[in-house]
Short mmCIF file of C-alpha atoms and ligand atoms in Angstrom, two decimals:
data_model
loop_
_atom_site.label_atom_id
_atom_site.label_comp_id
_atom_site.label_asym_id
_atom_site.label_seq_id
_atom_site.Cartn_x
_atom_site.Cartn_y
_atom_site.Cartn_z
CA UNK S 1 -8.81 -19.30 35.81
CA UNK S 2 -7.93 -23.12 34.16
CA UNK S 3 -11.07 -24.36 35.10
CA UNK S 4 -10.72 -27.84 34.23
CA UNK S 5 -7.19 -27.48 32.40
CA UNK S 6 -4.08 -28.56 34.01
CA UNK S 7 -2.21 -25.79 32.47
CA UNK S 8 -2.76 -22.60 30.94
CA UNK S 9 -1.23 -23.03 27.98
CA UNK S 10 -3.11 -25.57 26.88
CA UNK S 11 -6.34 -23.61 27.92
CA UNK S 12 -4.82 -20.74 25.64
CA UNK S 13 -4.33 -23.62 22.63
CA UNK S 14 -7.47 -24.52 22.83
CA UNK S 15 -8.95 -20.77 23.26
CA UNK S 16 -7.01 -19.94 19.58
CA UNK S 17 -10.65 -20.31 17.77
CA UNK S 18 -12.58 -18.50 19.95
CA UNK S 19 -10.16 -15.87 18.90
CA UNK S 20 -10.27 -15.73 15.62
CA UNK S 21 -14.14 -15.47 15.62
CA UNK S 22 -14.12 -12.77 18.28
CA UNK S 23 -11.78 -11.09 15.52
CA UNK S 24 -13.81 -11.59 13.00
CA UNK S 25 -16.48 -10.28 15.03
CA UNK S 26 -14.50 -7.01 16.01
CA UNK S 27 -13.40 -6.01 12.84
CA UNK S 28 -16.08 -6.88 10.83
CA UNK S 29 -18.79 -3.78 9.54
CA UNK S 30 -22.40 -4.57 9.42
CA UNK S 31 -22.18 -4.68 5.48
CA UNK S 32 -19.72 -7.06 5.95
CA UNK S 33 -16.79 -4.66 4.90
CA UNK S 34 -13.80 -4.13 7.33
CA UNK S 35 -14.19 -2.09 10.56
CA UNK S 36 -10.94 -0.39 10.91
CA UNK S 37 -10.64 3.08 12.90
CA UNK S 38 -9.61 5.56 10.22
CA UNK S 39 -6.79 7.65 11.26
CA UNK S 40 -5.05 3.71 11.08
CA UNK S 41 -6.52 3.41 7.81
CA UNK S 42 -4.86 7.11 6.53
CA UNK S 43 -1.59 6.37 8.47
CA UNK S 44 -1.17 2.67 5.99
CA UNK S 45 -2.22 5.21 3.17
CA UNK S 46 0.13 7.82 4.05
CA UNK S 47 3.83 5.50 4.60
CA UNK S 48 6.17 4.92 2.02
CA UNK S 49 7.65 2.22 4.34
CA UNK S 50 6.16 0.64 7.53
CA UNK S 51 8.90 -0.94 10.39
CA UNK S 52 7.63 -3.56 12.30
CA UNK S 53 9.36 -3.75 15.66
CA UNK S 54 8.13 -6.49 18.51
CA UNK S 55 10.16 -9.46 20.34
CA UNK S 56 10.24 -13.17 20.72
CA UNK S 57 7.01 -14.72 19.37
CA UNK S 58 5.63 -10.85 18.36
CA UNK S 59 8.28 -10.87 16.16
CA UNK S 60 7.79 -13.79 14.35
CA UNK S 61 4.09 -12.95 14.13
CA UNK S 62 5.93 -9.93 12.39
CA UNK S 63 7.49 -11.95 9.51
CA UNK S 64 4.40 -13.34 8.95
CA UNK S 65 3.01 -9.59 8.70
CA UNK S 66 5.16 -8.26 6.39
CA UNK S 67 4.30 -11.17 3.65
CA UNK S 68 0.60 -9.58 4.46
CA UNK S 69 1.56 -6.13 4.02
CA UNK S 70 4.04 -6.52 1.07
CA UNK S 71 2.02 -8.93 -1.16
CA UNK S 72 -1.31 -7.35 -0.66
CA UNK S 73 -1.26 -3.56 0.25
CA UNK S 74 2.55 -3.43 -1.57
CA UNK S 75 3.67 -1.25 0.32
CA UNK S 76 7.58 -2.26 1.53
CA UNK S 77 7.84 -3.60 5.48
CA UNK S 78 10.93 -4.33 7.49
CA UNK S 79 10.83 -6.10 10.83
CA UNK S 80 13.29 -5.68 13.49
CA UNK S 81 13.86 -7.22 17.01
CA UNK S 82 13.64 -4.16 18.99
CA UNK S 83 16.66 -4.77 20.88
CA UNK S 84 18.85 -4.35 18.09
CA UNK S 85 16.28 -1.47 15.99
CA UNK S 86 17.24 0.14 19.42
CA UNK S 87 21.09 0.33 19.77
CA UNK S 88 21.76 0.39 15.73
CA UNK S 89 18.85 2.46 13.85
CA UNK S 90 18.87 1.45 10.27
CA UNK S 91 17.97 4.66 8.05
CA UNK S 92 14.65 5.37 7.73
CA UNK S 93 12.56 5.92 4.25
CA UNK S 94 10.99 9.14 4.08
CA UNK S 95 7.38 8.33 5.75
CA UNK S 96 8.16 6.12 8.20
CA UNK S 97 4.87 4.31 9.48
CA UNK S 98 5.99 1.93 12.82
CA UNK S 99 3.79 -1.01 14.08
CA UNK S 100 5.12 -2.48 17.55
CA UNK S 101 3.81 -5.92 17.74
CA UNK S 102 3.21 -6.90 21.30
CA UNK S 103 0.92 -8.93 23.58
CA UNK S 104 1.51 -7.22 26.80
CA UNK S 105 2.12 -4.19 25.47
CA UNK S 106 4.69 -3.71 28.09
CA UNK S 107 7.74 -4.91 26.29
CA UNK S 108 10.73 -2.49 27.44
CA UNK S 109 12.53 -3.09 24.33
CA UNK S 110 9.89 -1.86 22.18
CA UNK S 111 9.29 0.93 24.34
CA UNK S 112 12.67 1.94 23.77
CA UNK S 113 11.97 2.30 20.17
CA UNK S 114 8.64 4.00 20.71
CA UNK S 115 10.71 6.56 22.76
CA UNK S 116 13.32 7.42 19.87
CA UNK S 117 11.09 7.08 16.52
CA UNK S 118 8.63 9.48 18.59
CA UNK S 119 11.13 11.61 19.51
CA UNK S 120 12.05 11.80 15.84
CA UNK S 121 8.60 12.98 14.54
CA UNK S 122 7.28 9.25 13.26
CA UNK S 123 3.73 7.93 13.71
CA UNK S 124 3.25 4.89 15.61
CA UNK S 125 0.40 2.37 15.70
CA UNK S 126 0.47 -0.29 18.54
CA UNK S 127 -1.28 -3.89 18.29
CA UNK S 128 -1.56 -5.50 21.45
CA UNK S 129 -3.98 -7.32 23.75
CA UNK S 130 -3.76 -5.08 26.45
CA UNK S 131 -5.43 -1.79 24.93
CA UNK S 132 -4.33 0.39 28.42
CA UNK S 133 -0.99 -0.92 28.11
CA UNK S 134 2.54 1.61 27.80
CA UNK S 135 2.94 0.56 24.38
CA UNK S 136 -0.53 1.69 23.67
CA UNK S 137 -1.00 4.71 25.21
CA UNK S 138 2.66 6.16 23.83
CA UNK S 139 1.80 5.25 20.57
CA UNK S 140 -0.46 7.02 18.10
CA UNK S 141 -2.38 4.31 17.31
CA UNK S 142 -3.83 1.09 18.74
CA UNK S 143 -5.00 -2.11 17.47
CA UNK S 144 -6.95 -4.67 19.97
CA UNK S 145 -5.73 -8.40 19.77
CA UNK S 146 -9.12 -9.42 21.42
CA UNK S 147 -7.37 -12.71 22.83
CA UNK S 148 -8.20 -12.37 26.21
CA UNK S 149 -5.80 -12.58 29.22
CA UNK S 150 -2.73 -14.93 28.33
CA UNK S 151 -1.57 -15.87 31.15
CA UNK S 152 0.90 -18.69 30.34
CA UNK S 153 4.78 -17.43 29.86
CA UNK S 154 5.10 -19.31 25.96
CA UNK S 155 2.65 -17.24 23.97
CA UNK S 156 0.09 -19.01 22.11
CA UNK S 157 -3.40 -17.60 21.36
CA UNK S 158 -1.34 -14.13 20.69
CA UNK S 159 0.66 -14.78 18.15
CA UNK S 160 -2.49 -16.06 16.12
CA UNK S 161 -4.11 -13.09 17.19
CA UNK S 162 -1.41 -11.05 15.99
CA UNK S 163 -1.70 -12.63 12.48
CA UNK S 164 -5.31 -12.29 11.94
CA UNK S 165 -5.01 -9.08 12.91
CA UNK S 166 -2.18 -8.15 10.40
CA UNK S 167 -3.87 -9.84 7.80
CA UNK S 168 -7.10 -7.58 7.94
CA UNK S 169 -5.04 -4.90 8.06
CA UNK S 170 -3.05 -5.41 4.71
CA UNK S 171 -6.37 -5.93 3.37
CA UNK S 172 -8.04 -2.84 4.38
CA UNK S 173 -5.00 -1.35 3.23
CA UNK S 174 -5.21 -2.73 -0.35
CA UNK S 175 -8.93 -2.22 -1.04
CA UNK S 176 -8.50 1.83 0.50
CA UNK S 177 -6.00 1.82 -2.25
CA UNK S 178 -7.79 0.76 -4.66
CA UNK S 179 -6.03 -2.77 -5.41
CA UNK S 180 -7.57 -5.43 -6.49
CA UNK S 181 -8.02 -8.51 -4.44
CA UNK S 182 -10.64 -11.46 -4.59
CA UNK S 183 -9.12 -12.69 -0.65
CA UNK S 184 -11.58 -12.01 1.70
CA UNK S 185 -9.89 -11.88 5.06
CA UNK S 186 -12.76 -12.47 7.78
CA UNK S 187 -14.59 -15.23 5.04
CA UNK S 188 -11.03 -17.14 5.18
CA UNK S 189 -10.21 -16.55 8.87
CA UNK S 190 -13.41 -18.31 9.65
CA UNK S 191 -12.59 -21.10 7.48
CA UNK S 192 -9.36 -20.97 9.62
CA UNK S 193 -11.06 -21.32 13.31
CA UNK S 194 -12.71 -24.29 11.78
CA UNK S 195 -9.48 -25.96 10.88
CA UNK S 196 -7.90 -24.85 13.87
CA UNK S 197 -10.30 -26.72 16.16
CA UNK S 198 -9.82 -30.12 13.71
CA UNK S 199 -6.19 -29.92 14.93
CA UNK S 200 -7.14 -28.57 18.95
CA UNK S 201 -9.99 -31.83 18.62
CA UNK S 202 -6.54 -34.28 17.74
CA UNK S 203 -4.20 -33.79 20.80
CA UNK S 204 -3.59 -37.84 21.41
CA UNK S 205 -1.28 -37.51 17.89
CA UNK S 206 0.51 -34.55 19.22
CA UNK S 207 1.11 -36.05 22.59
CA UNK S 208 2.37 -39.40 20.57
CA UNK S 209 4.81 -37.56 18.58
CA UNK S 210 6.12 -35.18 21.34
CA UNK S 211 6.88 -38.60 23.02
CA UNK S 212 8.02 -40.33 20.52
CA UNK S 213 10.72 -37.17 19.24
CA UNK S 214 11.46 -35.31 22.22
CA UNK S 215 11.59 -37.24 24.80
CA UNK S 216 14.59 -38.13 25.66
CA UNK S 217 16.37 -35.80 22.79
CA UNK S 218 19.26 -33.04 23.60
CA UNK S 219 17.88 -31.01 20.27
CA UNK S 220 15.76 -30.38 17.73
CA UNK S 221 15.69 -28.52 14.49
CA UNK S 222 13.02 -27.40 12.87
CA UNK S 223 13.06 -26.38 8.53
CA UNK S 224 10.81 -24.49 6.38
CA UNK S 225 10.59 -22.71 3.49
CA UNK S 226 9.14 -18.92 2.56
CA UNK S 227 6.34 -18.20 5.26
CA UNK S 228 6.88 -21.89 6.70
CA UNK S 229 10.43 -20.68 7.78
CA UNK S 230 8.62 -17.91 10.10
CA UNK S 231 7.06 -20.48 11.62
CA UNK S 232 9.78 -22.81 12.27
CA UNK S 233 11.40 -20.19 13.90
CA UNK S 234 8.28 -19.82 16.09
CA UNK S 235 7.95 -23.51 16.56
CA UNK S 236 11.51 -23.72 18.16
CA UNK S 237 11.39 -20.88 20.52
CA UNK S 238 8.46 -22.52 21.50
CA UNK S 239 9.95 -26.03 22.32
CA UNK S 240 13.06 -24.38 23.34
CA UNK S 241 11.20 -21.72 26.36
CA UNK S 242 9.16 -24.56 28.15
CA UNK S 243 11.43 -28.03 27.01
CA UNK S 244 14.59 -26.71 27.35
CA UNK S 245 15.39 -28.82 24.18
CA UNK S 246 18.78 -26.67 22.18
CA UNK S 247 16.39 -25.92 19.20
CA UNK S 248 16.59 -24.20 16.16
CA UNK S 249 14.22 -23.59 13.16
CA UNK S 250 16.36 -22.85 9.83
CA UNK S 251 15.52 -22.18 5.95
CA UNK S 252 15.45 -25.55 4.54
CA UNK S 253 18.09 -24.46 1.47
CA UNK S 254 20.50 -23.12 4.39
CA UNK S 255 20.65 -26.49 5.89
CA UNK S 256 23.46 -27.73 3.33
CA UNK S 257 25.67 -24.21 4.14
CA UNK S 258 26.59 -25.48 7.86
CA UNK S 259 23.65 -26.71 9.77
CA UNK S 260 23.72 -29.79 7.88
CA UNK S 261 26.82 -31.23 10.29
CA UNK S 262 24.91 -31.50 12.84
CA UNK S 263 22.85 -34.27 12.11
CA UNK S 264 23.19 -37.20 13.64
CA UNK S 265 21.65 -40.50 14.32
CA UNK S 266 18.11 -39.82 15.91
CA UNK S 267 18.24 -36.11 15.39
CA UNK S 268 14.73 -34.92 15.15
CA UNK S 269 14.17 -32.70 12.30
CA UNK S 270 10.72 -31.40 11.73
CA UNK S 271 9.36 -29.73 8.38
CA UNK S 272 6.48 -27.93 7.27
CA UNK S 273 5.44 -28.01 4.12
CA UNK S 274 2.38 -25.42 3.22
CA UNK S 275 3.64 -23.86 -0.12
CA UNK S 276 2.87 -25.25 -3.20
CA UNK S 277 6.47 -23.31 -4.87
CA UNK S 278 8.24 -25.08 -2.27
CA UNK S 279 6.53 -28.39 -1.54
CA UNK S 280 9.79 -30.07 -3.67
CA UNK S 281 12.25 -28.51 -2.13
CA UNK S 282 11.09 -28.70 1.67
CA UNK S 283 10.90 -32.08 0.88
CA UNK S 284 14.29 -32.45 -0.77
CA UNK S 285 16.16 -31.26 2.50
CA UNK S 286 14.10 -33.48 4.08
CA UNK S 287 15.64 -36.84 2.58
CA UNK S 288 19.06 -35.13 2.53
CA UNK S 289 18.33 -35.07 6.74
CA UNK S 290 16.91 -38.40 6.46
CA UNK S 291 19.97 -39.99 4.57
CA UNK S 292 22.09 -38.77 7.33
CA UNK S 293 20.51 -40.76 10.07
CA UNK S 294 18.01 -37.67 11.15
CA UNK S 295 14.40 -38.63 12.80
CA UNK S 296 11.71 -36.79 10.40
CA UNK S 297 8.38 -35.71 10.58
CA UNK S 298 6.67 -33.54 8.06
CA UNK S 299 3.54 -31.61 8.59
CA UNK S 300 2.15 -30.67 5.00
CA UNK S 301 -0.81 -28.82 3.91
CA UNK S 302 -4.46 -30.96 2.44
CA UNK S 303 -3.33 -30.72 -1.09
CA UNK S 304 0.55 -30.93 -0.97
CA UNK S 305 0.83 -34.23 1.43
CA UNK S 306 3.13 -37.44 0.92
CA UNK S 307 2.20 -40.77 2.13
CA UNK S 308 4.96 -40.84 4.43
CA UNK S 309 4.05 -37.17 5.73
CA UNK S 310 3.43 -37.37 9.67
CA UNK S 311 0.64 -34.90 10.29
CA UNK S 312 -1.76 -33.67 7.29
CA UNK S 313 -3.38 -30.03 7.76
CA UNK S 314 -6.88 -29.11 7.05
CA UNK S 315 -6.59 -26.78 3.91
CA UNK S 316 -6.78 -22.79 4.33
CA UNK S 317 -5.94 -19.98 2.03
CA UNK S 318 -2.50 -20.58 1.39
CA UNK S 319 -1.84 -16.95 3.07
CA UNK S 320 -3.05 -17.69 6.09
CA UNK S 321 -1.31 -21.31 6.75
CA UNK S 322 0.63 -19.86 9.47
CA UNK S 323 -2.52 -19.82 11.65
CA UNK S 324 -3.13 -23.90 11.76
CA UNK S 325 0.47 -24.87 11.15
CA UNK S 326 1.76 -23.50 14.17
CA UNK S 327 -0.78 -25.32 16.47
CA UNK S 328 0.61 -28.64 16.03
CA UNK S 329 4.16 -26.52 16.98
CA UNK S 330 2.74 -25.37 20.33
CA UNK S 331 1.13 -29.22 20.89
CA UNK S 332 4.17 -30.62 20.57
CA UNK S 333 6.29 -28.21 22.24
CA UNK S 334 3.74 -28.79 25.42
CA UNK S 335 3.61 -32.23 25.36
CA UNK S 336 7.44 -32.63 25.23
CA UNK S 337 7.31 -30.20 28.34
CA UNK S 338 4.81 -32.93 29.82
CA UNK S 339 7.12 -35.54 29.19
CA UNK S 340 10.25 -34.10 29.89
CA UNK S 341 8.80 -33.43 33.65
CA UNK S 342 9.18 -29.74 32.88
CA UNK S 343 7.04 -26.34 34.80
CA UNK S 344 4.88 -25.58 31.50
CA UNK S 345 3.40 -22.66 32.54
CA UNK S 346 6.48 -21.01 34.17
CA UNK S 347 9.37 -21.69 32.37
CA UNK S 348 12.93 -21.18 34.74
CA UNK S 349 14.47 -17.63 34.14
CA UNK S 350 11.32 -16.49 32.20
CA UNK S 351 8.57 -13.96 33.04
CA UNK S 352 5.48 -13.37 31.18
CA UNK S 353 6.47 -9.68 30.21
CA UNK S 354 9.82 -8.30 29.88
CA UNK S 355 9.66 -4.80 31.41
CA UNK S 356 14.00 -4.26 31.74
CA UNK S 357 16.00 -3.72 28.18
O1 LIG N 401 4.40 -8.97 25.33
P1 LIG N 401 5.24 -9.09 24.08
O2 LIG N 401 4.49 -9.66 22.94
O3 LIG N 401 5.91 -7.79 23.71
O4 LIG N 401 6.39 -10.10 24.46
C1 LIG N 401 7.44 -10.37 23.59
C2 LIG N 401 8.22 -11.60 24.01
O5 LIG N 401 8.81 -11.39 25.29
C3 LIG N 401 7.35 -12.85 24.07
O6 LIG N 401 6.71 -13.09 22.86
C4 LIG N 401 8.19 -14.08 24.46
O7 LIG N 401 9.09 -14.37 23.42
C5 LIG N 401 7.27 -15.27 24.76
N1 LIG N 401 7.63 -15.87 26.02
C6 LIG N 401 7.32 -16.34 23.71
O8 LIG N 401 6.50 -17.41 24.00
#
């Protein structure tokens, strides 16, 4: 139910800290430690290489994963859309460990995967919201988002779901293996819901902006750098499902290799800026756009900001910056939905869960 929402997206916005604490909650142990079931735990000891395979916003919760996985439990990840893992198999290390990233659980694409790497003798661990789901009873393994029900067709409170998730994972991964690590995933994800509700609490600037750069636009781009790239790439599917706004999120440095031409006069371009080894550089394609006529906005972490930066970030641990950035991406994808007269919650030629390959 909305209850006193007018959509359920922005319910499912709003819901995103609620979810992180109910995470916290689920996978924490009474002595604080990590609550992980342990035939996950020896699977992550076990691979030589993990494959992430999910679609749409799974994916890029993926991306953000395999920084997770690779920087703290170093242990190499690829991610794949699992239409194309499907059709064109990349060879395979020699202990294969696949994670299918999806909300529903249902995704046929995935499946399709799930079908083939079983068939080949590979473990499998699902993470999903929907524990009864295909994907999770097929696969070896499950992992529960917690999110509740998500009901609207742009995914929201999943993807975050999907990240925290991840993140305690690569973490129970590392300290099983011994590694050292002073980041303490459930202490910073609650740090995280905090900051998470600062933005939820500051909708009037999101709505302002969405107005102000969408409006009336015909596209968008969106640039980042390192993990900030992932979630440009999630920020402009999600203006692009529900908007219907042409929009693209791109590496800032591969701007000046092509995209660059595309600028115009009143083009909205905007960054995010969360990385302290890229903070110069973001910000250097951002004057190159803004010499060519382009219509900026930054939105840079507490620490990093510029005056002339649009939106400022509470500060979290710089691994976890996906989790807040995004939000102001799915306010301001909504809003320019709201303002562009457009059906929010069902998008044209969209359905919640993609059950045909
Ligand atoms: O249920 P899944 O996570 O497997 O779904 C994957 C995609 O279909 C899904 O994320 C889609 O991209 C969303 N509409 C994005 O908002």
């Amino acid at each position: 139910e909305k209850g006193t929402y007018p959509h359920f997206m922005l319910k499912e916005i709003d819901e995103q800290p609620f979810v992180i604490r109910k995470i916290i909650q689920e996978y924490q142990a009474e002595d604080d430690s990590i609550k992980l079931n342990e035939d996950v735990r020896k699977a992550m000891q076990k691979t030589d290489r993990v494959y992430i395979i999910a679609a749409g916003t799974s994916y890029h919760a993926g991306l953000v994963g395999k920084q997770f996985i690779e920087k703290l439990a170093n242990i190499p990840v690829e991610v794949h859309i699992a239409s194309e893992f499907s059709y064109n198999m990349p060879l395979l290390s020699e202990k294969p460990l696949f994670i299918f990233i999806s909300q529903s659980g249902e995704t046929a694409d995935s499946r399709s995967v799930l079908v083939q790497t079983k068939a080949l003798g590979h473990p499998a661990l699902t993470i999903t919201n929907v524990p009864g789901s295909t994907l999770s009873r097929e696969a070896d393994y499950t992992l529960h988002l917690h999110a509740g029900p998500e009901i609207a067709v742009a995914s929201t409170k999943a993807y975050t779901a999907q990240i925290a998730v991840l993140a305690i994972l690569a973490v129970d991964t590392a300290r099983v293996k011994g590694l050292d690590l002073s980041f303490d995933p459930l202490q910073e994800l609650g740090i995280v819901a905090s900051a998470m509700e600062t933005l939820t609490d500051q909708k009037e600037e999101f709505d302002r902006l969405a107005k102000e750069m969408f409006e009336t636009t015909r596209n968008a781009f969106f640039i980042g750098r390192g993990v900030d790239y992932y979630v440009v790439q999630e920020a402009s599917l999600k203006l692009k499902e529900i908007s219907y706004i042409q929009a693209e999120g791109f590496a800032g440095g591969e701007l000046k290799h092509g995209t660059i031409a595309l600028i115009e006069e009143g083009t909205p371009v905007i960054a995010i800026a969360t990385q302290e080894n890229v903070n110069l550089s973001i910000r250097g394609n951002v004057q190159e756009v803004a010499a060519r006529g382009a219509n900026t906005c930054t939105v840079s972490m507490k620490g990093l900001e510029k005056d002339s930066d649009s939106f400022v970030l509470p500060q979290v641990h710089e691994l976890l910056t996906p989790l807040v950035s995004v939000i102001p991406m799915q306010l301001l994808a909504y809003y320019a939905a709201l303002h562009r007269d457009c059906d929010v919650d069902k998008p044209r030629n969209l359905a919640k869960s993609v059950t045909v390959e």
